[in-house]
Amino acid sequence: MNAIAGTEPEDLNALDDDSFRLVVRRWIEANYPPELRNPPKRLHWEENNPWYFKLAEKGWLCPGWPREYGGLGLGPIKQIIFTEELERWGCARSNDHGIIMLGPLLIRYGSEEQKKYYLPKILSGEHVWCQGYSEPNSGSDLASLRTSAVLDGDEYVVNGQKIWTTLASDANWIFLLVRTDPTAKKQEGISFLLVDMNTPGITVRPIINLEMHDEFCEVFFDNVRVPKANLVGQLNKGWDMAKALLSFERIYLGSPRQSAYALTRLKQLAEKMGVFEDPSFATTYAKLRTDFEDLKALYGRYVEVLKRGQPLGADVSQLKIVQSELFQRITETMMAIAAENAGLMEPMEGNRNLNPAGLYIQARPTTIYGGTSEIQRNIIAKNVLGLPG
Amino acid sequence: MNAIAGTEPEDLNALDDDSFRLVVRRWIEANYPPELRNPPKRLHWEENNPWYFKLAEKGWLCPGWPREYGGLGLGPIKQIIFTEELERWGCARSNDHGIIMLGPLLIRYGSEEQKKYYLPKILSGEHVWCQGYSEPNSGSDLASLRTSAVLDGDEYVVNGQKIWTTLASDANWIFLLVRTDPTAKKQEGISFLLVDMNTPGITVRPIINLEMHDEFCEVFFDNVRVPKANLVGQLNKGWDMAKALLSFERIYLGSPRQSAYALTRLKQLAEKMGVFEDPSFATTYAKLRTDFEDLKALYGRYVEVLKRGQPLGADVSQLKIVQSELFQRITETMMAIAAENAGLMEPMEGNRNLNPAGLYIQARPTTIYGGTSEIQRNIIAKNVLGLPG
Amino acid sequence: MSSAAGIAPYSDDQAESARMIRDSAAGYATDVARARALRFTNPGFSKDTFREMGELGWIGLAVPEAAGGSGLGMVELVTLSEELGRGLAPEPVIPATLSALLLAEAGETELLGQLLAGEAVVLTAWQDRAATLKPCLDAAATRRFIPMAAGATHFLVPTEAGLTVVEAAGADLVTEPTNDGGNLGTLRPKTYQSVGQATLGPALDKAALATAAYLLGGMEAAFAMTLAYLNTRQQFGRIIGTFQALQHKAVDVKVQIALTRAAVEQAAAALDAGTTGDAASALVSRAKARASEASMIVGQMCVQLSGGIGYTDDYDVGLYLRKAMTLAPLFGGAALHRARFVQLSPETEDA
Amino acid sequence: MSSAAGIAPYSDDQAESARMIRDSAAGYATDVARARALRFTNPGFSKDTFREMGELGWIGLAVPEAAGGSGLGMVELVTLSEELGRGLAPEPVIPATLSALLLAEAGETELLGQLLAGEAVVLTAWQDRAATLKPCLDAAATRRFIPMAAGATHFLVPTEAGLTVVEAAGADLVTEPTNDGGNLGTLRPKTYQSVGQATLGPALDKAALATAAYLLGGMEAAFAMTLAYLNTRQQFGRIIGTFQALQHKAVDVKVQIALTRAAVEQAAAALDAGTTGDAASALVSRAKARASEASMIVGQMCVQLSGGIGYTDDYDVGLYLRKAMTLAPLFGGAALHRARFVQLSPETEDA
């Protein structure tokens, strides 16, 4: 049943992949607000919610969730096609932490009560979630987190600070990793807690990033009282639950979409700057294009793993390395051919797609977030190549 | 006094630098065997000794040694000019371990007897020296060496193995770092020993390298008895003496000469292959040329340090990094433009200067020998940037 | 070793077929000592082994059954080539495959039969200069860069008039030694009769793709040796594989290999699935460009990671680098194939 | 910090003169907060500070004494620019120097006097399009990429007829914000009378070299911040500066900075020693090419090494990257200057 619209969604799984793609494509093209195509920055909730509610109404907000919980129950390949079509049309990424991260986690680890209470509110857009994992002194070393939750009667009292919390200023709920056993070893003693952002003691402070955008926030917790019932899964087992969700993140961060977008922009910029006749640029461009196609081929292999229902191994980290470094190289080439235009803050001559500096800056953190390139290389060296610690 | 020719050499130090350069250049051009210009591989003693003796006869074999020991007593800048002129004319490097390494070490640390006995024999070419430092299990970690010398009566008994011993098969003497105190910490307990290669128990086995050349050797010591008098300096203090000599090596290994040679070859190859009209190659070439000129400028700064009589700091390691990596990049570009010719063993169509594969292979070990690029970066990180261990 | 390593874009049947090829080639794939011993000999490979390879059906692997071949696809040819590359087999199986494909298309049966049996060594003399992908059809032009020409019994010389056959005995041939211990030949033309018509493009593409796979196999073998070295060699009191700088270089090698495999297997699967024309050539170009570039990067990185020992001729890692130096430019190097890819392949859709 | 760091190709007198400049600029070189506060304001710099800099003699530093300047050389201008870059000073001292050199050559004294005093902000509108080193002399052409144009009182517009002066008040000027918090102007032409003749080439070279030095100062400041971060930040229970991968990246930054300094100081010393013409331009091109490229590499590496904090606008390292993004292409980027170097500089002698 569709928990929101009350109508049974068509069984999209019954379609073959190509037909599915076409159905999705047609609907997106007909329904996506044209002025929001290819936004240069991550949209805020108030900008993006018309599209969010349109997806919700159609029953397509959570394509990966099982049908019994209001999702489309799509298999991995159809999920990827769905994402590809959104990306193809330049659809803005929605405030999706509830959809992508929390929903699947609750479905797997949540109590029946929690599922019944929270999932419909995600599907309806009543709860907009953000993710409270990173801390100022943890960064890539997530297991060293220090935000504490101490049981006091029927409530946990939370104290500490989260950082890099994407769109926290738009969210009304946050899911947290907190330390519930200060004496345990790093990965142990961590629990998973759901917190209403309107609880007293929470302060959100946006961080202006190099894009001059307030996508990320710091979130401070000062004696924040959270009902005991908001604990998900077992006490002190939050780390394992969160980690189980990260393998999805690893292939997501290795998707060629950013490089694809940048390569198209590079081509447009090169045409505008008239450098395609320069064989030196042609050589650089040929290298970037073949690198991109090879990345796509490598990505396709991991998609094939999913398609066969097999787990992704640690080597999926190499996708993220290749994609983020290629994305950066493409934008560096853009900066070089843009010449003096590379200095400009705003898109060139009114074409909002041509903003070399903006894209160059956007590419910078891709080798930092989701585990730096150094961390990814450490993982592969140890877990794939078997090199000693 | 000139220990060999018996005639007082002209006081070349009295000349200004430009005149000195001209004097040296004229003499080299008039005296260097034309068939030995730009040899594709390091020459063996029997090929090179006519030139060696010519230098000796002129009194120019050891330009850096003080005049009282038969050298020219040149200051650092004139020494560099001297080297530049040899390189400019494509003179083969001679069997110079006695000249460059042992001579200066004996002059500084040797006993009067040792100086009187060994130095004239270097100047005359009677003793041809090789350097026994590296061992199979030490490599860049020289201090871990294990070849032992145990005092037995008036003789040290040497057992062990040296490797990467340049032109050992041409040498009749070898200077060794040996472990004389097995209980001491790594750098301590090492002594400096002079050994006649004709002593029983020494076996020399050439190593064929990737150039298919037997420039390097393994040298095996099986109960080799060495007179106690052959110890140089204090017992167990050999490491400090050897290390003092290495700062010279570090600027020597950072000299732009290899890149200069390769760049000229690249130009000739590009002309032959007709790729100069290709703007893509022109861009690559421009980058290599400016990188080369910047290396020369950086090198010049260190020469200036020497000129002012100041010691070279640990940062001189960056010269070697820049030079070796540039040399490699130049030869990689040669391979790319040589296309199918890159596979050929022999120089292209009879021009022995055009051997892309040969030069490419020659460039490979420059990031390994004299301390790998990784070691050089470790040194700079710790000793120059002050990063923690 | 990694989850996606075993998941080629292959069907179960193709994967099974590839496995059988791998098994049958195992002897050659591990016998680097054999390859070492044949270096710098004349003709640089073993004619007996070449005959054995013919008997195993390898020269005709991708030749239609109707013409006497095994009628298998590029998946199988690529797998075989990879295994040959692993063992650095010097026998000119890939150049012979090119010739077999051309003879089959031309309808020449006698020489083809000898070639498929490994009794004749027929090599195609298609290029008149360095750095080209365009076959020379001028009957009077000197042909260059014929791999392993010293062992040829016949040369195929494509001309405007058709495919001509030149017997090696009595031909005006000069060979030069190559860094892998083999040789490249230069053939001055004589006039011969055409034995039929054949289109070079698709056959050259198959040779290029097989060469990419050969290089891929070599990269994996060299990298395996290097990892073993990193896991045993000690310096400064530590296994050197614990040094992060070396670990990260090793990862970069691994990534190059992964990208090469992705490109090679994607092209093989697509060709077998019926992709032809520009689309096929574009895929081949991408695979060969990647393999040519990666094999040099991987070869030199493996030498560097092996330290001094890597620079000795005794150590096998260097053999892989020398093979890459020789093979990377054959059937087109990285720059040439990248330029062709861009020319042939439609742009990615605007996003 | 390093033995060669203090050994420029400078004479003792030059070194002493440079030291004095450094001392006098120390206030601006350390006050990044001042530069931060001026970002995205109008006109993006402080006119009061510009006047102070005029009073300190900085705008006329390299202008002949006869024309009212300090008559110092490129060594001093380069040193000053480096210090300004360290503190990210947004005042258009380098563009103003270019204008002052041109006015002095043209023999215009009144406006020059105001400029040297920092009372007038005179900017030269020399280029009509992106990616060029060739001044546009077409009086009718629109002039683009005029740095800090929003604060100009006058523009110098070189034309075939000579140097013309345009008052900013009433000029047809559009400005666009730049990533460093400043702006670039586009000026549509009007007809003005020439105030005299001036050759642009040598003056543009001096501006390019000074810009290279500004970028050098910025690189050093950003790197110093990054080293401090590496020495304090902990992850996985260790100071992150102990990780070899980060150490080696830091060394690569250090090498880029060392090469930039070598190129910049070599060019400055040579110009002051009387090198002119193509030889001078070649040296300038090398310095600017290196600085433009290195400043981007160093900027982005310092952001990467600083992790998440490096990506926040609050952290100063990002300011240096944004400055490099803006300044690296001004007065010619890396590719343009490299091409000019090869064109102007004789080949190295054959070895």
PDB file of N, CA and C in Angstrom, chain A residues 136-141 164 186 207-212 216 273 332 335 339-346 357 360-362 364-365 367-368 374-375, chain D residues 39-40 127 130-131 145 176-179 184 233 235-237 246 249 296 300 303-304 307-313 318 321-322 325-326 329-330:
ATOM      1  N   PRO A 136      33.946  17.686  15.349  1.00  0.00           N
ATOM      2  CA  PRO A 136      35.132  18.499  15.046  1.00  0.00           C
ATOM      3  C   PRO A 136      36.435  17.721  15.192  1.00  0.00           C
ATOM      4  N   ASN A 137      36.500  16.831  16.167  1.00  0.00           N
ATOM      5  CA  ASN A 137      37.758  16.109  16.346  1.00  0.00           C
ATOM      6  C   ASN A 137      37.723  14.673  15.861  1.00  0.00           C
ATOM      7  N   SER A 138      36.675  14.321  15.124  1.00  0.00           N
ATOM      8  CA  SER A 138      36.703  12.971  14.574  1.00  0.00           C
ATOM      9  C   SER A 138      36.996  12.989  13.075  1.00  0.00           C
ATOM     10  N   GLY A 139      36.217  13.715  12.272  1.00  0.00           N
ATOM     11  CA  GLY A 139      36.509  13.769  10.840  1.00  0.00           C
ATOM     12  C   GLY A 139      36.451  12.391  10.237  1.00  0.00           C
ATOM     13  N   SER A 140      37.517  12.007   9.521  1.00  0.00           N
ATOM     14  CA  SER A 140      37.527  10.691   8.892  1.00  0.00           C
ATOM     15  C   SER A 140      37.595   9.564   9.923  1.00  0.00           C
ATOM     16  N   ASP A 141      37.950   9.909  11.142  1.00  0.00           N
ATOM     17  CA  ASP A 141      38.085   8.923  12.218  1.00  0.00           C
ATOM     18  C   ASP A 141      36.818   8.932  13.056  1.00  0.00           C
ATOM     19  N   TRP A 164      29.674  19.433   9.995  1.00  0.00           N
ATOM     20  CA  TRP A 164      29.464  18.996   8.602  1.00  0.00           C
ATOM     21  C   TRP A 164      28.082  18.366   8.435  1.00  0.00           C
ATOM     22  N   LYS A 186      36.918   2.266  21.120  1.00  0.00           N
ATOM     23  CA  LYS A 186      36.404   3.262  20.188  1.00  0.00           C
ATOM     24  C   LYS A 186      35.070   2.914  19.515  1.00  0.00           C
ATOM     25  N   ILE A 207      27.688  26.729   8.529  1.00  0.00           N
ATOM     26  CA  ILE A 207      29.088  26.976   8.171  1.00  0.00           C
ATOM     27  C   ILE A 207      29.082  27.463   6.725  1.00  0.00           C
ATOM     28  N   ILE A 208      29.706  28.588   6.485  1.00  0.00           N
ATOM     29  CA  ILE A 208      29.836  29.020   5.092  1.00  0.00           C
ATOM     30  C   ILE A 208      31.037  28.287   4.507  1.00  0.00           C
ATOM     31  N   ASN A 209      30.816  27.572   3.420  1.00  0.00           N
ATOM     32  CA  ASN A 209      31.927  26.819   2.840  1.00  0.00           C
ATOM     33  C   ASN A 209      32.584  27.596   1.702  1.00  0.00           C
ATOM     34  N   LEU A 210      33.535  26.970   1.032  1.00  0.00           N
ATOM     35  CA  LEU A 210      34.275  27.674  -0.023  1.00  0.00           C
ATOM     36  C   LEU A 210      33.387  28.068  -1.187  1.00  0.00           C
ATOM     37  N   GLU A 211      32.229  27.390  -1.307  1.00  0.00           N
ATOM     38  CA  GLU A 211      31.277  27.829  -2.330  1.00  0.00           C
ATOM     39  C   GLU A 211      30.474  29.030  -1.857  1.00  0.00           C
ATOM     40  N   MET A 212      30.767  29.532  -0.705  1.00  0.00           N
ATOM     41  CA  MET A 212      30.024  30.610  -0.074  1.00  0.00           C
ATOM     42  C   MET A 212      28.581  30.175   0.159  1.00  0.00           C
ATOM     43  N   PHE A 216      26.460  23.150   4.940  1.00  0.00           N
ATOM     44  CA  PHE A 216      26.837  22.420   6.150  1.00  0.00           C
ATOM     45  C   PHE A 216      26.557  23.255   7.394  1.00  0.00           C
ATOM     46  N   MET A 273      35.101  29.301 -25.444  1.00  0.00           N
ATOM     47  CA  MET A 273      36.431  29.905 -25.461  1.00  0.00           C
ATOM     48  C   MET A 273      37.144  29.644 -26.791  1.00  0.00           C
ATOM     49  N   GLU A 332      39.851  21.404 -13.118  1.00  0.00           N
ATOM     50  CA  GLU A 332      41.132  22.114 -13.234  1.00  0.00           C
ATOM     51  C   GLU A 332      41.376  22.515 -14.688  1.00  0.00           C
ATOM     52  N   MET A 335      39.335  25.538 -15.421  1.00  0.00           N
ATOM     53  CA  MET A 335      39.972  26.756 -14.906  1.00  0.00           C
ATOM     54  C   MET A 335      41.068  27.229 -15.853  1.00  0.00           C
ATOM     55  N   ALA A 339      40.820  30.926 -18.461  1.00  0.00           N
ATOM     56  CA  ALA A 339      41.754  32.048 -18.332  1.00  0.00           C
ATOM     57  C   ALA A 339      41.206  33.073 -17.335  1.00  0.00           C
ATOM     58  N   GLU A 340      41.203  34.329 -17.682  1.00  0.00           N
ATOM     59  CA  GLU A 340      40.792  35.363 -16.724  1.00  0.00           C
ATOM     60  C   GLU A 340      39.387  35.118 -16.179  1.00  0.00           C
ATOM     61  N   ASN A 341      38.521  34.471 -16.954  1.00  0.00           N
ATOM     62  CA  ASN A 341      37.165  34.178 -16.473  1.00  0.00           C
ATOM     63  C   ASN A 341      37.166  33.258 -15.257  1.00  0.00           C
ATOM     64  N   ALA A 342      38.277  32.559 -15.043  1.00  0.00           N
ATOM     65  CA  ALA A 342      38.371  31.648 -13.904  1.00  0.00           C
ATOM     66  C   ALA A 342      38.222  32.390 -12.591  1.00  0.00           C
ATOM     67  N   GLY A 343      38.501  33.684 -12.608  1.00  0.00           N
ATOM     68  CA  GLY A 343      38.394  34.451 -11.374  1.00  0.00           C
ATOM     69  C   GLY A 343      36.970  34.824 -10.996  1.00  0.00           C
ATOM     70  N   LEU A 344      36.053  34.743 -11.952  1.00  0.00           N
ATOM     71  CA  LEU A 344      34.707  35.275 -11.721  1.00  0.00           C
ATOM     72  C   LEU A 344      33.893  34.425 -10.756  1.00  0.00           C
ATOM     73  N   MET A 345      33.181  35.104  -9.850  1.00  0.00           N
ATOM     74  CA  MET A 345      32.281  34.431  -8.909  1.00  0.00           C
ATOM     75  C   MET A 345      31.050  33.887  -9.608  1.00  0.00           C
ATOM     76  N   GLU A 346      30.485  34.691 -10.476  1.00  0.00           N
ATOM     77  CA  GLU A 346      29.199  34.357 -11.071  1.00  0.00           C
ATOM     78  C   GLU A 346      29.427  33.620 -12.379  1.00  0.00           C
ATOM     79  N   ALA A 357      34.799  28.494 -11.889  1.00  0.00           N
ATOM     80  CA  ALA A 357      35.282  28.581 -10.510  1.00  0.00           C
ATOM     81  C   ALA A 357      34.345  27.845  -9.568  1.00  0.00           C
ATOM     82  N   TYR A 360      34.896  24.170  -9.984  1.00  0.00           N
ATOM     83  CA  TYR A 360      36.231  23.846  -9.461  1.00  0.00           C
ATOM     84  C   TYR A 360      36.190  23.754  -7.936  1.00  0.00           C
ATOM     85  N   ILE A 361      35.518  24.700  -7.309  1.00  0.00           N
ATOM     86  CA  ILE A 361      35.432  24.695  -5.844  1.00  0.00           C
ATOM     87  C   ILE A 361      34.591  23.514  -5.366  1.00  0.00           C
ATOM     88  N   GLN A 362      33.486  23.250  -6.069  1.00  0.00           N
ATOM     89  CA  GLN A 362      32.646  22.107  -5.694  1.00  0.00           C
ATOM     90  C   GLN A 362      33.413  20.799  -5.712  1.00  0.00           C
ATOM     91  N   ARG A 364      36.531  20.326  -5.009  1.00  0.00           N
ATOM     92  CA  ARG A 364      37.597  20.204  -3.989  1.00  0.00           C
ATOM     93  C   ARG A 364      37.274  19.208  -2.873  1.00  0.00           C
ATOM     94  N   PRO A 365      36.092  19.304  -2.236  1.00  0.00           N
ATOM     95  CA  PRO A 365      35.897  18.439  -1.062  1.00  0.00           C
ATOM     96  C   PRO A 365      35.608  16.982  -1.414  1.00  0.00           C
ATOM     97  N   THR A 367      37.460  14.800  -2.522  1.00  0.00           N
ATOM     98  CA  THR A 367      38.546  13.929  -2.055  1.00  0.00           C
ATOM     99  C   THR A 367      38.697  13.998  -0.536  1.00  0.00           C
ATOM    100  N   ILE A 368      37.779  14.740   0.108  1.00  0.00           N
ATOM    101  CA  ILE A 368      37.820  14.840   1.573  1.00  0.00           C
ATOM    102  C   ILE A 368      36.624  14.126   2.193  1.00  0.00           C
ATOM    103  N   GLU A 374      43.114   9.651   0.959  1.00  0.00           N
ATOM    104  CA  GLU A 374      44.161   8.952   1.706  1.00  0.00           C
ATOM    105  C   GLU A 374      43.549   7.767   2.464  1.00  0.00           C
ATOM    106  N   ILE A 375      42.406   8.008   3.107  1.00  0.00           N
ATOM    107  CA  ILE A 375      41.735   6.931   3.847  1.00  0.00           C
ATOM    108  C   ILE A 375      41.320   5.807   2.889  1.00  0.00           C
TER     109      ILE A 375
ATOM    110  N   ARG D  39      36.666  41.783   1.686  1.00  0.00           N
ATOM    111  CA  ARG D  39      36.122  40.979   0.599  1.00  0.00           C
ATOM    112  C   ARG D  39      34.684  41.354   0.305  1.00  0.00           C
ATOM    113  N   PHE D  40      34.349  41.342  -0.952  1.00  0.00           N
ATOM    114  CA  PHE D  40      32.972  41.550  -1.406  1.00  0.00           C
ATOM    115  C   PHE D  40      32.381  42.874  -0.947  1.00  0.00           C
ATOM    116  N   GLN D 127      43.653  44.956 -22.149  1.00  0.00           N
ATOM    117  CA  GLN D 127      43.342  43.741 -22.872  1.00  0.00           C
ATOM    118  C   GLN D 127      41.886  43.709 -23.322  1.00  0.00           C
ATOM    119  N   ALA D 130      40.172  37.462 -23.229  1.00  0.00           N
ATOM    120  CA  ALA D 130      40.846  36.568 -22.289  1.00  0.00           C
ATOM    121  C   ALA D 130      42.069  35.945 -22.959  1.00  0.00           C
ATOM    122  N   ALA D 131      42.975  35.454 -22.137  1.00  0.00           N
ATOM    123  CA  ALA D 131      44.091  34.631 -22.613  1.00  0.00           C
ATOM    124  C   ALA D 131      44.924  35.310 -23.692  1.00  0.00           C
ATOM    125  N   PHE D 145      38.634  42.592 -18.083  1.00  0.00           N
ATOM    126  CA  PHE D 145      39.469  42.013 -17.019  1.00  0.00           C
ATOM    127  C   PHE D 145      40.374  43.048 -16.350  1.00  0.00           C
ATOM    128  N   GLU D 176      32.374  42.861 -12.324  1.00  0.00           N
ATOM    129  CA  GLU D 176      31.863  41.565 -11.874  1.00  0.00           C
ATOM    130  C   GLU D 176      32.688  41.117 -10.682  1.00  0.00           C
ATOM    131  N   PRO D 177      32.026  40.521  -9.677  1.00  0.00           N
ATOM    132  CA  PRO D 177      32.773  40.084  -8.485  1.00  0.00           C
ATOM    133  C   PRO D 177      33.684  38.897  -8.793  1.00  0.00           C
ATOM    134  N   THR D 178      34.816  38.850  -8.126  1.00  0.00           N
ATOM    135  CA  THR D 178      35.762  37.744  -8.302  1.00  0.00           C
ATOM    136  C   THR D 178      35.868  36.926  -7.024  1.00  0.00           C
ATOM    137  N   ASN D 179      36.409  35.748  -7.161  1.00  0.00           N
ATOM    138  CA  ASN D 179      36.441  34.802  -6.045  1.00  0.00           C
ATOM    139  C   ASN D 179      37.272  35.253  -4.857  1.00  0.00           C
ATOM    140  N   LEU D 184      36.470  42.466 -11.381  1.00  0.00           N
ATOM    141  CA  LEU D 184      37.097  42.687 -12.686  1.00  0.00           C
ATOM    142  C   LEU D 184      36.158  43.589 -13.486  1.00  0.00           C
ATOM    143  N   ARG D 233      46.740  18.833  14.466  1.00  0.00           N
ATOM    144  CA  ARG D 233      45.509  18.057  14.298  1.00  0.00           C
ATOM    145  C   ARG D 233      45.744  16.571  14.564  1.00  0.00           C
ATOM    146  N   GLN D 235      44.160  12.606  14.398  1.00  0.00           N
ATOM    147  CA  GLN D 235      43.162  11.649  13.914  1.00  0.00           C
ATOM    148  C   GLN D 235      43.712  10.260  14.160  1.00  0.00           C
ATOM    149  N   PHE D 236      42.807   9.330  14.437  1.00  0.00           N
ATOM    150  CA  PHE D 236      43.224   7.958  14.699  1.00  0.00           C
ATOM    151  C   PHE D 236      44.304   7.928  15.782  1.00  0.00           C
ATOM    152  N   GLY D 237      44.206   8.860  16.733  1.00  0.00           N
ATOM    153  CA  GLY D 237      45.129   8.868  17.853  1.00  0.00           C
ATOM    154  C   GLY D 237      46.536   9.339  17.534  1.00  0.00           C
ATOM    155  N   LEU D 246      50.686  12.222   3.892  1.00  0.00           N
ATOM    156  CA  LEU D 246      50.509  13.663   4.043  1.00  0.00           C
ATOM    157  C   LEU D 246      51.861  14.367   4.060  1.00  0.00           C
ATOM    158  N   LYS D 249      52.966  14.743   0.487  1.00  0.00           N
ATOM    159  CA  LYS D 249      52.219  15.807  -0.195  1.00  0.00           C
ATOM    160  C   LYS D 249      52.764  17.174   0.228  1.00  0.00           C
ATOM    161  N   MET D 296      47.979  27.410  -7.854  1.00  0.00           N
ATOM    162  CA  MET D 296      46.774  26.581  -7.876  1.00  0.00           C
ATOM    163  C   MET D 296      47.042  25.225  -7.217  1.00  0.00           C
ATOM    164  N   GLN D 300      45.245  24.209  -3.716  1.00  0.00           N
ATOM    165  CA  GLN D 300      44.325  23.083  -3.580  1.00  0.00           C
ATOM    166  C   GLN D 300      44.902  21.993  -2.690  1.00  0.00           C
ATOM    167  N   VAL D 303      44.289  23.078   0.886  1.00  0.00           N
ATOM    168  CA  VAL D 303      42.895  22.821   1.256  1.00  0.00           C
ATOM    169  C   VAL D 303      42.710  21.338   1.565  1.00  0.00           C
ATOM    170  N   GLN D 304      43.244  20.489   0.695  1.00  0.00           N
ATOM    171  CA  GLN D 304      43.110  19.037   0.885  1.00  0.00           C
ATOM    172  C   GLN D 304      43.762  18.602   2.194  1.00  0.00           C
ATOM    173  N   GLY D 307      41.797  19.138   5.316  1.00  0.00           N
ATOM    174  CA  GLY D 307      40.573  18.355   5.525  1.00  0.00           C
ATOM    175  C   GLY D 307      39.338  19.238   5.499  1.00  0.00           C
ATOM    176  N   GLY D 308      38.321  18.834   6.245  1.00  0.00           N
ATOM    177  CA  GLY D 308      37.041  19.534   6.218  1.00  0.00           C
ATOM    178  C   GLY D 308      37.162  21.012   6.558  1.00  0.00           C
ATOM    179  N   ILE D 309      37.993  21.320   7.525  1.00  0.00           N
ATOM    180  CA  ILE D 309      38.120  22.713   7.958  1.00  0.00           C
ATOM    181  C   ILE D 309      38.615  23.588   6.810  1.00  0.00           C
ATOM    182  N   GLY D 310      39.442  22.995   5.945  1.00  0.00           N
ATOM    183  CA  GLY D 310      39.977  23.736   4.801  1.00  0.00           C
ATOM    184  C   GLY D 310      38.901  24.139   3.818  1.00  0.00           C
ATOM    185  N   TYR D 311      37.751  23.473   3.908  1.00  0.00           N
ATOM    186  CA  TYR D 311      36.673  23.771   2.962  1.00  0.00           C
ATOM    187  C   TYR D 311      35.695  24.804   3.522  1.00  0.00           C
ATOM    188  N   THR D 312      35.988  25.303   4.724  1.00  0.00           N
ATOM    189  CA  THR D 312      35.098  26.338   5.270  1.00  0.00           C
ATOM    190  C   THR D 312      35.644  27.713   4.917  1.00  0.00           C
ATOM    191  N   ASP D 313      34.711  28.618   4.716  1.00  0.00           N
ATOM    192  CA  ASP D 313      35.119  29.977   4.381  1.00  0.00           C
ATOM    193  C   ASP D 313      35.791  30.662   5.566  1.00  0.00           C
ATOM    194  N   GLY D 318      41.563  28.758   2.577  1.00  0.00           N
ATOM    195  CA  GLY D 318      40.717  28.899   1.393  1.00  0.00           C
ATOM    196  C   GLY D 318      40.864  30.256   0.719  1.00  0.00           C
ATOM    197  N   LEU D 321      43.580  30.069  -1.801  1.00  0.00           N
ATOM    198  CA  LEU D 321      43.182  29.384  -3.032  1.00  0.00           C
ATOM    199  C   LEU D 321      42.328  30.313  -3.899  1.00  0.00           C
ATOM    200  N   ARG D 322      41.379  31.005  -3.277  1.00  0.00           N
ATOM    201  CA  ARG D 322      40.512  31.905  -4.047  1.00  0.00           C
ATOM    202  C   ARG D 322      41.315  33.040  -4.675  1.00  0.00           C
ATOM    203  N   MET D 325      43.023  31.534  -7.712  1.00  0.00           N
ATOM    204  CA  MET D 325      42.068  31.352  -8.801  1.00  0.00           C
ATOM    205  C   MET D 325      41.892  32.646  -9.594  1.00  0.00           C
ATOM    206  N   THR D 326      41.940  33.754  -8.866  1.00  0.00           N
ATOM    207  CA  THR D 326      41.717  35.053  -9.506  1.00  0.00           C
ATOM    208  C   THR D 326      42.984  35.584 -10.170  1.00  0.00           C
ATOM    209  N   PRO D 329      45.511  33.686 -13.618  1.00  0.00           N
ATOM    210  CA  PRO D 329      45.414  34.016 -15.046  1.00  0.00           C
ATOM    211  C   PRO D 329      45.727  35.470 -15.395  1.00  0.00           C
ATOM    212  N   LEU D 330      45.759  36.372 -14.410  1.00  0.00           N
ATOM    213  CA  LEU D 330      45.969  37.782 -14.740  1.00  0.00           C
ATOM    214  C   LEU D 330      47.402  38.039 -15.223  1.00  0.00           C
TER     215      LEU D 330
END
